[in-house]
Tab-separated table of C-alpha atoms in Angstrom:
chain	number	residue	atom	x	y	z
N	1	MET	CA	-154.972	-34.064	-156.250
N	2	ALA	CA	-150.980	-32.306	-155.245
N	3	VAL	CA	-152.874	-28.924	-154.710
N	4	ARG	CA	-155.299	-30.300	-152.657
N	5	ALA	CA	-152.683	-32.193	-150.909
N	6	SER	CA	-151.415	-28.645	-149.344
N	7	LEU	CA	-154.616	-29.189	-147.040
N	8	LEU	CA	-154.041	-32.269	-145.771
N	9	GLN	CA	-153.769	-30.841	-142.310
N	10	ALA	CA	-156.293	-28.845	-141.981
N	11	THR	CA	-158.084	-30.966	-139.863
N	12	TRP	CA	-155.320	-32.495	-138.773
N	13	ASN	CA	-156.656	-34.766	-135.155
N	14	TYR	CA	-155.398	-36.873	-132.822
N	15	GLU	CA	-158.018	-39.777	-133.756
N	16	ARG	CA	-157.654	-39.612	-137.204
N	17	GLN	CA	-154.715	-37.338	-137.587
N	18	GLN	CA	-154.309	-36.790	-141.739
N	19	GLY	CA	-157.539	-39.042	-142.502
N	20	LEU	CA	-159.979	-36.504	-143.224
N	21	GLY	CA	-157.205	-34.465	-145.507
N	22	TRP	CA	-156.380	-37.566	-147.129
N	23	ALA	CA	-159.621	-38.108	-148.720
N	24	PHE	CA	-159.870	-34.267	-149.529
N	25	ALA	CA	-157.335	-35.175	-151.336
N	26	LEU	CA	-158.099	-38.438	-153.235
N	27	ALA	CA	-160.909	-36.978	-153.720
N	28	PRO	CA	-161.245	-35.768	-157.245
N	29	ALA	CA	-159.285	-39.277	-158.160
N	30	LEU	CA	-161.915	-41.272	-156.644
N	31	ARG	CA	-164.828	-38.855	-158.812
N	32	ARG	CA	-162.874	-40.001	-162.119
N	33	LEU	CA	-162.679	-43.370	-161.561
N	34	TYR	CA	-166.205	-43.978	-159.674
N	35	PRO	CA	-168.891	-42.345	-161.309
N	36	ASP	CA	-171.633	-44.472	-159.676
N	37	ARG	CA	-171.937	-42.320	-156.519
N	38	GLU	CA	-172.932	-44.511	-153.726
N	39	ARG	CA	-169.323	-46.405	-154.998
N	40	ARG	CA	-167.548	-43.229	-154.541
N	41	LEU	CA	-169.093	-42.198	-151.571
N	42	GLU	CA	-168.628	-45.703	-149.585
N	43	ARG	CA	-164.313	-45.116	-150.910
N	44	LEU	CA	-164.652	-41.639	-149.414
N	45	ALA	CA	-165.776	-42.620	-146.394
N	46	GLU	CA	-163.402	-45.757	-145.908
N	47	HIS	CA	-160.155	-43.047	-146.732
N	48	THR	CA	-161.609	-40.606	-143.765
N	49	ALA	CA	-159.953	-43.528	-141.551
N	50	TYR	CA	-156.510	-42.991	-139.973
N	51	PHE	CA	-153.334	-41.859	-141.749
N	52	ASN	CA	-150.457	-39.920	-140.611
N	53	THR	CA	-147.308	-39.400	-142.229
N	54	GLN	CA	-144.391	-36.215	-143.086
N	55	PRO	CA	-147.182	-33.660	-145.010
N	56	THR	CA	-144.476	-33.338	-147.894
N	57	LEU	CA	-143.925	-37.342	-149.324
N	58	ALA	CA	-147.797	-37.447	-148.335
N	59	SER	CA	-148.345	-37.072	-152.057
N	60	PHE	CA	-145.675	-40.240	-152.933
N	61	ALA	CA	-148.630	-42.126	-151.078
N	62	LEU	CA	-151.706	-39.954	-152.722
N	63	GLY	CA	-150.343	-41.200	-155.956
N	64	VAL	CA	-150.107	-45.068	-155.189
N	65	ALA	CA	-153.361	-44.945	-153.805
N	66	ALA	CA	-154.991	-43.202	-156.919
N	67	GLY	CA	-153.012	-46.345	-158.736
N	68	LEU	CA	-154.641	-48.834	-156.355
N	69	GLU	CA	-157.965	-47.178	-156.700
N	70	GLU	CA	-157.940	-47.223	-160.197
N	71	GLN	CA	-157.143	-51.397	-160.284
N	72	ARG	CA	-159.899	-51.068	-157.233
N	73	SER	CA	-162.488	-49.741	-159.555
N	74	ASP	CA	-161.680	-52.440	-162.658
N	75	GLY	CA	-162.043	-55.304	-160.167
N	76	ALA	CA	-158.659	-56.114	-159.477
N	77	GLY	CA	-156.543	-53.961	-157.049
N	78	PRO	CA	-156.526	-54.744	-153.245
N	79	ASP	CA	-160.172	-54.706	-150.975
N	80	ALA	CA	-160.241	-52.196	-148.393
N	81	ASP	CA	-158.088	-54.031	-145.889
N	82	GLY	CA	-155.618	-54.446	-148.415
N	83	MET	CA	-155.644	-50.739	-149.003
N	84	THR	CA	-155.629	-49.843	-144.993
N	85	ARG	CA	-152.288	-51.968	-145.172
N	86	VAL	CA	-150.920	-50.327	-147.964
N	87	LYS	CA	-151.367	-46.888	-146.721
N	88	ASN	CA	-150.353	-47.798	-142.959
N	89	VAL	CA	-146.839	-49.319	-144.552
N	90	LEU	CA	-146.398	-45.983	-146.536
N	91	GLY	CA	-146.950	-43.553	-143.996
N	92	SER	CA	-144.298	-45.302	-142.007
N	93	SER	CA	-141.644	-45.199	-144.134
N	94	LEU	CA	-142.463	-41.966	-145.567
N	95	ALA	CA	-142.682	-40.581	-142.414
N	96	ALA	CA	-139.228	-42.506	-141.539
N	97	ILE	CA	-137.400	-40.472	-143.999
N	98	GLY	CA	-139.310	-37.463	-144.358
N	99	ASP	CA	-139.061	-36.264	-140.642
N	100	ARG	CA	-134.736	-36.987	-141.267
N	101	MET	CA	-135.528	-35.434	-144.638
N	102	PHE	CA	-137.556	-32.177	-143.867
N	103	TRP	CA	-137.829	-31.906	-139.929
N	104	PHE	CA	-134.142	-32.987	-139.318
N	105	THR	CA	-132.017	-31.402	-141.879
N	106	LEU	CA	-133.879	-29.206	-144.697
N	107	ARG	CA	-135.493	-26.728	-142.419
N	108	PRO	CA	-132.656	-26.292	-140.139
N	109	LEU	CA	-130.072	-26.200	-143.238
N	110	VAL	CA	-132.429	-23.157	-144.693
N	111	ALA	CA	-133.112	-21.315	-141.370
N	112	CYS	CA	-129.079	-21.384	-140.913
N	113	ILE	CA	-128.289	-20.210	-144.491
N	114	GLY	CA	-131.635	-17.105	-143.881
N	115	LEU	CA	-129.983	-16.659	-140.094
N	116	ALA	CA	-126.300	-16.118	-141.411
N	117	LEU	CA	-128.100	-13.074	-143.643
N	118	ALA	CA	-130.227	-12.016	-141.041
N	119	LEU	CA	-127.782	-11.758	-138.031
N	120	SER	CA	-126.055	-9.331	-140.875
N	121	GLY	CA	-128.913	-6.891	-140.438
N	122	SER	CA	-130.179	-8.067	-144.168
N	123	ALA	CA	-134.249	-9.185	-144.469
N	124	ALA	CA	-133.673	-11.437	-147.514
N	125	GLY	CA	-132.358	-13.919	-145.525
N	126	ALA	CA	-136.175	-14.541	-144.532
N	127	TRP	CA	-136.951	-14.759	-148.255
N	128	VAL	CA	-133.915	-17.120	-149.051
N	129	MET	CA	-134.895	-19.497	-146.009
N	130	TRP	CA	-138.324	-19.244	-147.370
N	131	ILE	CA	-137.946	-19.549	-150.951
N	132	GLY	CA	-134.951	-22.284	-150.474
N	133	TYR	CA	-137.237	-24.666	-149.121
N	134	ASN	CA	-140.017	-24.378	-151.053
N	135	LEU	CA	-138.465	-25.307	-154.362
N	136	ILE	CA	-137.875	-28.384	-152.671
N	137	HIS	CA	-140.809	-28.446	-150.752
N	138	GLN	CA	-142.859	-27.522	-153.323
N	139	GLY	CA	-141.240	-30.059	-156.564
N	140	LEU	CA	-141.316	-33.240	-154.368
N	141	ARG	CA	-145.386	-32.667	-153.046
N	142	GLY	CA	-146.359	-31.756	-156.721
N	143	ALA	CA	-143.718	-34.739	-158.617
N	144	GLY	CA	-144.625	-37.134	-155.597
N	145	THR	CA	-147.697	-37.586	-156.730
N	146	PHE	CA	-146.574	-38.543	-160.433
N	147	TRP	CA	-143.753	-40.889	-159.107
N	148	GLY	CA	-146.155	-42.005	-156.546
N	149	TYR	CA	-148.660	-43.154	-159.272
N	150	ARG	CA	-146.197	-44.221	-161.637
N	151	LEU	CA	-144.062	-46.670	-159.694
N	152	GLY	CA	-146.931	-47.739	-157.449
N	153	PRO	CA	-146.806	-49.563	-153.190
N	154	ALA	CA	-142.652	-50.081	-154.320
N	155	VAL	CA	-142.287	-46.546	-155.449
N	156	LEU	CA	-139.498	-45.988	-151.988
N	157	SER	CA	-138.016	-49.859	-152.602
N	158	GLY	CA	-136.128	-48.336	-155.479
N	159	PRO	CA	-133.429	-46.222	-156.668
N	160	LEU	CA	-135.167	-42.698	-155.103
N	161	ARG	CA	-134.993	-44.542	-152.342
N	162	GLN	CA	-130.911	-44.366	-152.278
N	163	ARG	CA	-131.828	-40.665	-154.219
N	164	LEU	CA	-133.344	-39.011	-150.922
N	165	GLU	CA	-131.283	-40.834	-148.639
N	166	GLY	CA	-128.286	-39.069	-150.639
N	167	MET	CA	-130.022	-36.104	-149.704
N	168	VAL	CA	-130.379	-35.964	-146.608
N	169	ARG	CA	-126.674	-37.151	-146.141
N	170	ALA	CA	-125.875	-34.225	-148.167
N	171	TRP	CA	-128.182	-31.360	-146.527
N	172	ALA	CA	-126.658	-32.335	-142.985
N	173	ILE	CA	-122.970	-32.155	-144.219
N	174	LEU	CA	-123.836	-28.717	-145.765
N	175	GLY	CA	-125.952	-27.977	-142.436
N	176	ALA	CA	-123.180	-28.129	-140.130
N	177	GLY	CA	-121.551	-26.332	-142.366
N	178	ALA	CA	-124.392	-23.432	-142.347
N	179	VAL	CA	-123.920	-23.373	-138.221
N	180	GLY	CA	-120.308	-23.188	-138.618
N	181	ALA	CA	-120.649	-19.811	-140.624
N	182	VAL	CA	-123.701	-18.274	-138.454
N	183	THR	CA	-121.819	-18.257	-135.425
N	184	ALA	CA	-118.692	-16.686	-137.488
N	185	VAL	CA	-121.717	-14.121	-138.062
N	186	ALA	CA	-122.775	-13.639	-134.420
N	187	LEU	CA	-118.987	-13.668	-133.318
N	188	VAL	CA	-118.049	-11.345	-135.831
N	189	PRO	CA	-120.846	-9.903	-137.417
N	190	HIS	CA	-119.242	-6.869	-140.135
N	191	GLY	CA	-116.189	-8.038	-139.461
N	192	VAL	CA	-116.272	-6.532	-135.955
N	193	PRO	CA	-115.545	-8.975	-133.305
N	194	ARG	CA	-118.306	-8.449	-130.274
N	195	PRO	CA	-116.785	-7.441	-127.062
N	196	LEU	CA	-115.212	-10.547	-125.304
N	197	ALA	CA	-118.289	-10.926	-122.653
N	198	PHE	CA	-120.721	-11.352	-125.252
N	199	GLN	CA	-117.987	-13.923	-127.166
N	200	ILE	CA	-117.178	-15.844	-123.652
N	201	THR	CA	-121.051	-15.964	-122.413
N	202	PHE	CA	-121.504	-17.251	-126.047
N	203	ALA	CA	-119.161	-20.089	-125.932
N	204	ILE	CA	-120.334	-21.298	-122.754
N	205	ALA	CA	-123.899	-21.614	-123.682
N	206	LEU	CA	-123.052	-23.570	-126.639
N	207	ALA	CA	-120.825	-25.692	-124.648
N	208	PHE	CA	-123.505	-25.873	-122.025
N	209	GLY	CA	-126.109	-26.294	-124.896
N	210	LEU	CA	-124.178	-29.316	-126.510
N	211	ILE	CA	-124.525	-31.417	-123.254
N	212	ALA	CA	-128.157	-29.935	-122.524
N	213	ALA	CA	-128.710	-31.511	-126.122
N	214	GLN	CA	-128.417	-34.791	-125.091
N	215	ARG	CA	-131.792	-35.082	-123.482
N	216	HIS	CA	-135.352	-34.136	-125.020
N	217	ARG	CA	-136.546	-32.267	-121.434
N	218	PRO	CA	-136.444	-29.444	-120.881
N	219	SER	CA	-137.078	-28.410	-124.041
N	220	PRO	CA	-134.671	-25.618	-126.067
N	221	THR	CA	-137.464	-22.918	-125.336
N	222	GLU	CA	-137.243	-24.399	-121.210
N	223	TRP	CA	-134.006	-23.831	-121.822
N	224	ALA	CA	-133.925	-20.606	-123.211
N	225	LEU	CA	-136.755	-19.299	-120.774
N	226	ALA	CA	-134.458	-20.268	-117.785
N	227	ALA	CA	-131.370	-18.430	-119.662
N	228	GLY	CA	-133.266	-15.577	-120.364
N	229	VAL	CA	-134.821	-15.477	-116.002
N	230	LEU	CA	-130.931	-15.939	-115.079
N	231	SER	CA	-129.977	-12.777	-117.630
N	232	LEU	CA	-132.536	-10.728	-115.387
N	233	VAL	CA	-131.458	-12.099	-111.999
N	234	VAL	CA	-127.579	-11.486	-113.068
N	235	THR	CA	-128.262	-7.613	-113.861
N	236	TRP	CA	-130.511	-7.102	-111.225
N	237	PRO	CA	-130.236	-3.534	-110.258
N	238	ARG	CA	-128.385	-2.651	-106.619
V	1	MET	CA	-151.175	4.480	-138.343
V	2	ILE	CA	-150.081	2.671	-135.169
V	3	VAL	CA	-153.600	1.136	-135.146
V	4	ALA	CA	-153.507	-0.223	-138.741
V	5	ARG	CA	-150.023	-1.888	-137.558
V	6	VAL	CA	-151.429	-3.655	-134.823
V	7	LEU	CA	-154.282	-4.943	-137.314
V	8	ALA	CA	-152.086	-5.664	-139.656
V	9	THR	CA	-149.970	-7.518	-137.139
V	10	ILE	CA	-152.853	-9.599	-135.601
V	11	LEU	CA	-153.946	-10.679	-139.619
V	12	LEU	CA	-149.921	-11.721	-140.190
V	13	GLY	CA	-150.907	-14.057	-136.607
V	14	GLY	CA	-153.509	-15.690	-138.401
V	15	VAL	CA	-152.027	-16.567	-141.810
V	16	ALA	CA	-148.975	-17.645	-139.801
V	17	ALA	CA	-151.474	-20.149	-137.804
V	18	LEU	CA	-152.721	-20.873	-141.170
V	19	ASP	CA	-149.503	-21.813	-142.568
V	20	ALA	CA	-148.154	-23.466	-139.891
V	21	THR	CA	-150.628	-27.005	-140.044
V	22	PRO	CA	-153.662	-26.830	-142.191
V	23	ILE	CA	-152.302	-24.695	-145.620
V	24	ALA	CA	-149.427	-25.672	-147.174
V	25	GLN	CA	-146.916	-25.528	-144.760
V	26	THR	CA	-144.313	-23.215	-146.933
V	27	LEU	CA	-141.949	-21.660	-143.415
V	28	PHE	CA	-144.106	-18.161	-143.947
V	29	PHE	CA	-144.743	-18.872	-140.431
V	30	GLN	CA	-141.195	-19.104	-139.501
V	31	PRO	CA	-140.299	-16.124	-137.297
V	32	LEU	CA	-137.522	-15.113	-138.892
V	33	VAL	CA	-139.985	-14.756	-142.331
V	34	THR	CA	-142.694	-13.179	-139.873
V	35	SER	CA	-140.570	-10.817	-138.321
V	36	ALA	CA	-139.189	-9.425	-141.954
V	37	VAL	CA	-142.738	-8.750	-142.862
V	38	LEU	CA	-143.237	-7.184	-139.497
V	39	GLY	CA	-139.828	-5.131	-140.145
V	40	TRP	CA	-141.199	-3.674	-143.320
V	41	ILE	CA	-144.807	-3.244	-141.342
V	42	TRP	CA	-143.489	-1.463	-138.697
V	43	GLN	CA	-140.885	0.590	-140.427
V	44	ASP	CA	-138.017	-1.007	-138.160
V	45	MET	CA	-136.274	-3.829	-139.596
V	46	PRO	CA	-133.176	-4.180	-137.609
V	47	LEU	CA	-134.714	-4.275	-134.210
V	48	ALA	CA	-137.095	-6.878	-135.963
V	49	LEU	CA	-134.838	-9.184	-137.393
V	50	THR	CA	-132.714	-8.850	-134.226
V	51	VAL	CA	-135.916	-10.460	-132.320
V	52	GLY	CA	-136.809	-12.377	-134.987
V	53	ALA	CA	-133.477	-14.391	-135.513
V	54	ILE	CA	-133.273	-15.038	-131.861
V	55	LEU	CA	-137.041	-16.721	-131.955
V	56	GLN	CA	-135.925	-18.788	-135.387
V	57	ILE	CA	-132.665	-19.947	-133.898
V	58	LEU	CA	-135.177	-21.275	-131.113
V	59	ALA	CA	-137.956	-22.592	-133.485
V	60	ALA	CA	-135.868	-24.383	-135.599
V	61	SER	CA	-135.011	-26.762	-133.104
V	62	THR	CA	-138.755	-27.676	-132.022
V	63	LEU	CA	-139.861	-30.303	-134.400
V	64	PRO	CA	-143.414	-31.792	-135.771
V	65	ILE	CA	-142.680	-35.279	-135.095
V	66	GLY	CA	-145.816	-37.829	-135.215
V	67	ALA	CA	-148.125	-36.499	-133.017
V	68	ARG	CA	-146.192	-34.152	-130.484
V	69	THR	CA	-147.273	-30.961	-130.181
V	70	PRO	CA	-144.289	-28.611	-130.232
V	71	GLU	CA	-144.329	-25.120	-129.281
V	72	ASP	CA	-145.987	-22.586	-131.242
V	73	TYR	CA	-143.680	-20.323	-132.910
V	74	ALA	CA	-146.186	-19.440	-135.518
V	75	THR	CA	-147.918	-17.314	-133.633
V	76	GLY	CA	-145.252	-17.014	-130.967
V	77	GLY	CA	-143.059	-15.419	-133.377
V	78	VAL	CA	-145.388	-12.752	-134.490
V	79	ILE	CA	-145.956	-12.004	-131.024
V	80	GLY	CA	-142.822	-11.688	-129.592
V	81	THR	CA	-141.803	-9.391	-132.712
V	82	GLY	CA	-145.402	-7.461	-132.709
V	83	VAL	CA	-144.387	-6.396	-128.946
V	84	ALA	CA	-141.015	-5.599	-129.469
V	85	LEU	CA	-141.915	-3.296	-132.521
V	86	VAL	CA	-145.402	-1.845	-130.210
V	87	LEU	CA	-142.300	-0.870	-127.244
V	88	ALA	CA	-139.907	0.559	-128.806
V	89	THR	CA	-142.501	2.841	-130.763
V	90	GLN	CA	-143.343	4.106	-127.164
V	91	GLN	CA	-140.133	4.047	-126.178
V	92	PRO	CA	-137.180	4.446	-128.845
V	93	TYR	CA	-134.383	5.625	-127.104
V	94	SER	CA	-131.528	3.275	-127.671
V	95	VAL	CA	-131.473	1.710	-124.352
V	96	ALA	CA	-134.950	0.983	-124.208
V	97	ARG	CA	-134.652	-0.651	-128.046
V	98	ASP	CA	-132.752	-3.109	-126.225
V	99	GLY	CA	-135.106	-3.595	-123.364
V	100	ALA	CA	-138.031	-4.105	-125.640
V	101	ALA	CA	-135.870	-6.590	-127.709
V	102	LEU	CA	-135.341	-8.285	-124.672
V	103	LEU	CA	-138.847	-8.207	-123.638
V	104	GLY	CA	-140.452	-8.992	-126.885
V	105	THR	CA	-137.986	-12.420	-127.243
V	106	PHE	CA	-139.201	-12.726	-123.328
V	107	ALA	CA	-142.921	-12.705	-124.735
V	108	GLY	CA	-142.325	-14.543	-128.295
V	109	MET	CA	-141.107	-17.360	-126.453
V	110	LEU	CA	-143.880	-17.441	-123.811
V	111	GLY	CA	-146.415	-17.067	-126.532
V	112	ALA	CA	-145.201	-20.045	-128.204
V	113	THR	CA	-145.121	-22.220	-125.357
V	114	ALA	CA	-148.560	-20.847	-123.860
V	115	GLY	CA	-150.285	-21.152	-127.355
V	116	VAL	CA	-149.812	-25.189	-127.084
V	117	PRO	CA	-153.104	-25.720	-125.370
V	118	PHE	CA	-155.015	-23.775	-128.180
V	119	ILE	CA	-153.652	-25.986	-130.880
V	120	LYS	CA	-154.369	-29.262	-128.679
V	121	TRP	CA	-157.607	-27.492	-127.931
V	122	GLN	CA	-158.538	-27.333	-132.092
V	123	ARG	CA	-157.491	-30.633	-133.039
V	124	ARG	CA	-159.619	-32.070	-129.888
V	125	ARG	CA	-162.246	-29.899	-132.091
V	126	ASN	CA	-161.210	-31.570	-135.433
V	127	GLU	CA	-162.047	-34.957	-133.513
V	128	GLY	CA	-165.342	-34.138	-134.186
V	129	LEU	CA	-165.396	-32.831	-137.108
V	130	ALA	CA	-163.830	-36.099	-138.539
V	131	ARG	CA	-166.626	-38.041	-137.361
V	132	TRP	CA	-169.132	-35.860	-138.429
V	133	CYS	CA	-167.812	-35.849	-141.545
V	134	GLU	CA	-167.713	-39.487	-142.438
V	135	GLY	CA	-171.390	-39.721	-141.003
V	136	GLU	CA	-172.399	-37.273	-143.786
V	137	LEU	CA	-170.200	-38.777	-146.576
V	138	ARG	CA	-171.878	-42.621	-145.220
V	139	VAL	CA	-175.838	-40.648	-145.575
V	140	GLY	CA	-174.946	-39.331	-149.281
V	141	ASN	CA	-173.555	-35.183	-147.984
V	142	GLU	CA	-170.652	-35.488	-150.351
V	143	GLY	CA	-169.864	-31.581	-149.758
V	144	ALA	CA	-169.310	-32.536	-146.048
V	145	LEU	CA	-165.520	-32.622	-146.789
V	146	ALA	CA	-165.488	-29.391	-147.828
V	147	ALA	CA	-167.295	-28.306	-145.310
V	148	ALA	CA	-165.232	-29.747	-143.025
V	149	HIS	CA	-161.636	-28.283	-144.240
V	150	GLY	CA	-163.209	-24.940	-144.610
V	151	ALA	CA	-164.055	-25.257	-140.758
V	152	GLY	CA	-161.054	-26.417	-139.947
V	153	VAL	CA	-159.310	-23.703	-141.485
V	154	VAL	CA	-161.501	-21.114	-140.337
V	155	LEU	CA	-161.043	-22.107	-137.145
V	156	SER	CA	-157.016	-21.961	-137.397
V	157	PHE	CA	-157.674	-18.452	-138.685
V	158	GLY	CA	-159.604	-17.580	-135.562
V	159	THR	CA	-157.493	-18.744	-133.098
V	160	GLY	CA	-154.486	-17.833	-134.696
V	161	VAL	CA	-155.755	-14.222	-134.717
V	162	LEU	CA	-156.998	-14.306	-131.297
V	163	TRP	CA	-154.146	-15.419	-129.465
V	164	THR	CA	-151.879	-13.103	-131.625
V	165	ALA	CA	-154.381	-10.155	-130.312
V	166	ALA	CA	-154.561	-11.089	-126.707
V	167	GLY	CA	-150.587	-11.830	-126.698
V	168	LEU	CA	-149.681	-8.665	-128.069
V	169	GLY	CA	-152.536	-6.567	-126.001
V	170	VAL	CA	-151.488	-8.240	-122.327
V	171	GLY	CA	-147.439	-8.497	-123.233
V	172	THR	CA	-147.744	-4.937	-124.576
V	173	LEU	CA	-149.782	-3.089	-121.861
V	174	ALA	CA	-147.939	-5.627	-118.823
V	175	LEU	CA	-144.456	-4.946	-120.113
V	176	LEU	CA	-144.514	-0.962	-121.315
V	177	ALA	CA	-144.689	0.388	-117.613
V	178	LEU	CA	-141.357	-2.356	-116.488
V	179	LEU	CA	-139.626	-0.337	-119.968
V	180	ARG	CA	-140.486	2.726	-118.563
V	181	ALA	CA	-139.032	2.017	-115.194
V	182	GLU	CA	-136.355	-0.332	-115.711
V	183	SER	CA	-134.980	0.344	-119.154
V	184	LEU	CA	-130.917	0.354	-118.692
V	185	TRP	CA	-131.699	-2.734	-116.606
V	186	LEU	CA	-133.212	-4.760	-119.337
V	187	ALA	CA	-130.708	-3.225	-121.365
V	188	ARG	CA	-128.116	-5.224	-118.983
V	189	ALA	CA	-129.797	-8.097	-119.078
V	190	TRP	CA	-129.969	-7.972	-123.064
V	191	THR	CA	-126.780	-8.050	-122.929
V	192	PHE	CA	-126.285	-11.412	-121.749
V	193	ALA	CA	-129.061	-12.402	-122.484
V	194	GLN	CA	-128.608	-12.571	-126.240
V	195	PRO	CA	-125.346	-14.561	-126.349
V	196	LEU	CA	-127.079	-16.541	-124.185
V	197	TRP	CA	-130.027	-17.430	-126.095
V	198	ILE	CA	-127.684	-17.725	-129.789
V	199	GLY	CA	-125.203	-19.975	-127.994
V	200	LEU	CA	-128.009	-22.433	-126.580
V	201	GLY	CA	-130.210	-22.549	-130.044
V	202	LEU	CA	-127.255	-22.893	-132.561
V	203	ALA	CA	-126.096	-25.518	-129.841
V	204	GLN	CA	-129.218	-27.795	-130.623
V	205	LEU	CA	-128.963	-27.064	-134.248
V	206	LEU	CA	-125.353	-28.421	-134.421
V	207	ASN	CA	-126.309	-31.185	-132.457
V	208	ALA	CA	-129.106	-32.557	-134.719
V	209	PHE	CA	-126.778	-32.149	-137.629
V	210	VAL	CA	-123.625	-33.639	-136.539
V	211	GLN	CA	-125.247	-36.697	-134.449
V	212	ARG	CA	-121.746	-37.553	-133.825
V	213	ARG	CA	-120.328	-38.122	-137.570
V	214	LEU	CA	-116.937	-36.796	-137.415
V	215	MET	CA	-116.432	-35.559	-141.551
V	216	ARG	CA	-119.503	-33.379	-140.127
V	217	VAL	CA	-117.849	-31.844	-137.101
V	218	ALA	CA	-115.229	-31.317	-139.419
V	219	ALA	CA	-117.686	-29.347	-142.195
V	220	PHE	CA	-118.810	-27.399	-138.968
V	221	GLY	CA	-115.239	-26.186	-138.287
V	222	ALA	CA	-114.124	-25.286	-141.563
V	223	ALA	CA	-117.343	-23.233	-142.004
V	224	LEU	CA	-116.580	-21.489	-139.236
V	225	PHE	CA	-112.983	-21.122	-139.841
V	226	VAL	CA	-113.479	-19.953	-143.312
V	227	THR	CA	-116.525	-17.247	-142.622
V	228	TRP	CA	-114.434	-15.762	-139.235
V	229	MET	CA	-111.335	-15.083	-141.895
V	230	LEU	CA	-113.453	-13.684	-144.790
V	231	LEU	CA	-115.719	-11.565	-142.651
V	232	VAL	CA	-112.555	-10.185	-140.188
V	233	PHE	CA	-110.028	-9.918	-142.933
V	234	GLY	CA	-112.275	-9.331	-146.154
V	235	ALA	CA	-112.710	-11.941	-149.389
V	236	PRO	CA	-109.721	-11.730	-151.468
């Protein structure tokens, strides 16, 4: 299941989002729990309904669902509607912590570490970034299925949640430090300060960027495109 | 040799598109990683990392939250670095290399922005696939799930390959003449654009981390000061 969770988003769509991938990941558990083919196919079709969460932490929800399906196969556990409710609640709470943990914190943090090396001219930065991210991403994806199965729907209500929240806070502080390190490397690569014009332009862009970041629109890419056009105009040959 | 390198670049675009959403999401698709691979393929690591780092700073502040379709820096990163490397092989002079970096970064950002409709198109196609799959399961076809996933993966890889090939081809053909004619102007523009891009991108990252918390501002300031001192005066 943990391996199949890697394909959770293979058929991502606006209607059911990760629904199909969810059913695909859960299929090995259902195959074991429902030897009767008709019941198994009915359950599989049920599980193709809407589901969405942060993809790494989805493995927690998969473990929980496998545990509940085990109860269902024994005649206990929730019915189809109850299962949908559990999936929706878990999806929302896992996304709430997972989005902050991976998209807002870990990914920018490892990117900054990689950038600090890359801006010094070392290709190792790319691999440090890739490996650093995957140690946590693949580790949690694998362990999450097990934890979800063992702890059930209360998986996020105990010390595990506190530990994850603590990690997010620690990574955010490290991340702010990593941006500081990248800024220094960008201004003084190999210990040689950049020309004054570079440093002034950089400082203006950083200050302006902090103001622009308070609004979602225009996006960072749109701002960067505008800055590129500005550079072409300012340096236009006379 | 150049044909093999171009083909490898195009295939890398497909692999990056797969890693971005359908398979594993390992960050192999991020511009810094793909640019390191391209630097090795084209044997020009400094230029690849120069372009890849700027695209990476922008990609890191682009978030795939909920159902939002963010800029496609998976193929955009490959297109941008690829265009810069192809241009640099055609104009291997130091001034022209700065111009190639500028044009490559532009191509990457435009490729990432223009790639969004293709992702949306794939997601709409997948809606039909999901409905088909549920119908097949209900009539007893257990293999429909695997078939639907295979189709989703092939669609994503094919779209990534085609978009990278189109971006690389159009970008190189359109920009090579400009680089040949205006390399001095482009090199001047690069000296202005590079700090602007790095500054704007780092500001987005800093804002995402700090969230108006004093402790994090202090971490930023301390790391900036310590790294600066270490770089200028060397480690004790």
